[in-house]
Amino acid sequence: TPDGFGTLMQSIQAKEYLGQKVRLSGFVKAEQVAGWAGLWLRVDQGKDVVAFDNMQNRAIKGTQSWQHYEVVLGVSPTATQISFGILLNGTGKVSLSNTKLEAVGADVPDTGFDEPKLQAKPVNLDFTE
């Protein structure tokens, strides 16, 4: 019984995509995915993740015939690396075909989630509220 997830992935330098948006797209077939699966795309600046989407909020589950999926993220002008692939969390099988990583126009909406906003100062330091 798997504990966690597996992924097929690769990482590239971000130089060619700086200041642009990138889209990872492809056709995915799922067989008996008990947990969830999805394409994923991450933009890093050094050791920091600056943009991320793994399709968890619109996951591939169960058994699905070939369907087209995509993830889109902005690449900051200071990004250093782009990593991407497909992941499977739990049991099952996913197949990937006709995969593309390409620059897209600014009019294409990001699919990644926004990082939660942090407060400027600590509050409720006694943790009673």
Short mmCIF file of C-alpha atoms in Angstrom, two decimals:
data_model
loop_
_atom_site.label_atom_id
_atom_site.label_comp_id
_atom_site.label_asym_id
_atom_site.label_seq_id
_atom_site.Cartn_x
_atom_site.Cartn_y
_atom_site.Cartn_z
CA THR A 1 0.00 0.00 0.00
CA PRO A 2 1.63 3.27 -1.03
CA ASP A 3 2.15 5.91 1.60
CA GLY A 4 2.27 9.34 -0.02
CA PHE A 5 2.71 10.10 -3.69
CA GLY A 6 4.90 9.42 -6.70
CA THR A 7 5.80 11.75 -9.53
CA LEU A 8 7.49 11.86 -12.90
CA MET A 9 9.10 15.24 -13.30
CA GLN A 10 11.86 17.38 -14.66
CA SER A 11 13.34 20.78 -13.90
CA ILE A 12 14.67 23.41 -16.28
CA GLN A 13 16.26 26.84 -16.00
CA ALA A 14 13.66 29.63 -15.96
CA LYS A 15 15.74 31.99 -18.13
CA GLU A 16 13.75 31.48 -21.36
CA TYR A 17 10.42 32.23 -19.62
CA LEU A 18 11.26 35.16 -17.29
CA GLY A 19 8.41 37.66 -17.01
CA GLN A 20 6.03 35.43 -19.01
CA LYS A 21 3.32 32.91 -18.26
CA VAL A 22 3.88 29.22 -18.92
CA ARG A 23 1.37 26.46 -19.51
CA LEU A 24 1.95 22.77 -18.93
CA SER A 25 -0.66 20.79 -20.83
CA GLY A 26 -1.26 17.23 -21.86
CA PHE A 27 -3.70 14.37 -22.10
CA VAL A 28 -4.08 12.19 -19.01
CA LYS A 29 -5.77 8.80 -18.64
CA ALA A 30 -6.52 7.55 -15.13
CA GLU A 31 -7.16 3.99 -14.00
CA GLN A 32 -8.57 3.28 -10.54
CA VAL A 33 -7.02 6.36 -8.92
CA ALA A 34 -8.10 5.95 -5.30
CA GLY A 35 -6.50 9.15 -4.02
CA TRP A 36 -5.93 11.84 -6.62
CA ALA A 37 -3.66 12.74 -9.52
CA GLY A 38 -2.78 15.86 -11.46
CA LEU A 39 -0.34 17.73 -13.60
CA TRP A 40 1.90 20.01 -11.56
CA LEU A 41 3.99 23.07 -12.23
CA ARG A 42 6.26 25.00 -9.87
CA VAL A 43 8.32 28.18 -10.28
CA ASP A 44 11.26 28.69 -7.90
CA GLN A 45 13.49 31.59 -7.03
CA GLY A 46 16.55 30.01 -5.51
CA LYS A 47 15.25 27.74 -2.73
CA ASP A 48 11.90 29.56 -2.50
CA VAL A 49 8.72 28.45 -4.27
CA VAL A 50 7.13 31.53 -5.86
CA ALA A 51 4.27 29.89 -7.81
CA PHE A 52 2.71 26.43 -7.64
CA ASP A 53 -0.22 24.38 -8.95
CA ASN A 54 -0.70 20.62 -8.61
CA MET A 55 -4.41 20.42 -9.57
CA GLN A 56 -5.33 19.21 -6.07
CA ASN A 57 -8.37 21.52 -6.06
CA ARG A 58 -9.53 20.00 -9.38
CA ALA A 59 -7.96 16.56 -9.06
CA ILE A 60 -8.17 13.61 -11.41
CA LYS A 61 -9.86 10.69 -9.61
CA GLY A 62 -11.21 7.24 -10.38
CA THR A 63 -11.08 5.91 -13.92
CA GLN A 64 -11.09 8.50 -16.71
CA SER A 65 -10.50 8.16 -20.44
CA TRP A 66 -7.97 10.47 -22.12
CA GLN A 67 -8.76 14.08 -21.22
CA HIS A 68 -6.87 17.32 -21.75
CA TYR A 69 -5.61 19.15 -18.66
CA GLU A 70 -3.46 22.22 -18.11
CA VAL A 71 -1.81 24.30 -15.44
CA VAL A 72 -0.71 27.91 -15.98
CA LEU A 73 1.61 30.05 -13.85
CA GLY A 74 3.41 33.35 -14.13
CA VAL A 75 7.20 33.23 -14.10
CA SER A 76 8.59 36.13 -12.11
CA PRO A 77 11.47 38.13 -13.63
CA THR A 78 13.73 36.79 -10.86
CA ALA A 79 12.76 33.10 -11.13
CA THR A 80 15.61 30.60 -11.41
CA GLN A 81 13.94 27.24 -12.07
CA ILE A 82 10.73 25.68 -13.39
CA SER A 83 9.77 22.14 -12.35
CA PHE A 84 6.86 20.18 -13.79
CA GLY A 85 5.37 16.74 -14.17
CA ILE A 86 2.51 14.49 -13.17
CA LEU A 87 1.79 13.09 -9.72
CA LEU A 88 -0.24 10.24 -8.31
CA ASN A 89 -1.25 10.29 -4.65
CA GLY A 90 -2.30 6.83 -3.49
CA THR A 91 -3.06 3.79 -5.60
CA GLY A 92 -3.97 3.63 -9.26
CA LYS A 93 -2.33 4.41 -12.57
CA VAL A 94 -2.01 7.54 -14.71
CA SER A 95 -0.74 7.83 -18.27
CA LEU A 96 0.41 11.07 -19.90
CA SER A 97 0.55 11.93 -23.62
CA ASN A 98 1.14 14.93 -25.93
CA THR A 99 2.70 16.98 -23.15
CA LYS A 100 3.71 20.59 -23.86
CA LEU A 101 5.41 23.31 -21.84
CA GLU A 102 4.94 26.63 -23.61
CA ALA A 103 4.81 30.37 -23.05
CA VAL A 104 1.28 31.82 -23.25
CA GLY A 105 -0.15 35.32 -23.35
CA ALA A 106 -0.89 37.45 -20.29
CA ASP A 107 -4.61 37.02 -21.02
CA VAL A 108 -4.46 33.31 -20.05
CA PRO A 109 -5.51 33.07 -16.37
CA ASP A 110 -3.25 31.46 -13.78
CA THR A 111 -4.52 28.19 -12.37
CA GLY A 112 -2.32 28.26 -9.24
CA PHE A 113 -3.61 29.14 -5.83
CA ASP A 114 -2.76 32.37 -4.07
CA GLU A 115 -0.59 32.13 -1.00
CA PRO A 116 -2.47 33.11 2.16
CA LYS A 117 -1.97 36.72 3.19
CA LEU A 118 0.15 37.13 6.31
CA GLN A 119 -0.59 39.66 9.00
CA ALA A 120 1.91 42.47 9.55
CA LYS A 121 2.20 41.82 13.31
CA PRO A 122 1.47 38.96 15.68
CA VAL A 123 -1.99 38.77 17.27
CA ASN A 124 -3.51 36.70 20.08
CA LEU A 125 -0.13 35.62 21.45
CA ASP A 126 -1.74 33.75 24.33
CA PHE A 127 -3.81 31.74 21.79
CA THR A 128 -7.07 32.22 23.69
CA GLU A 129 -9.14 33.48 20.76
#
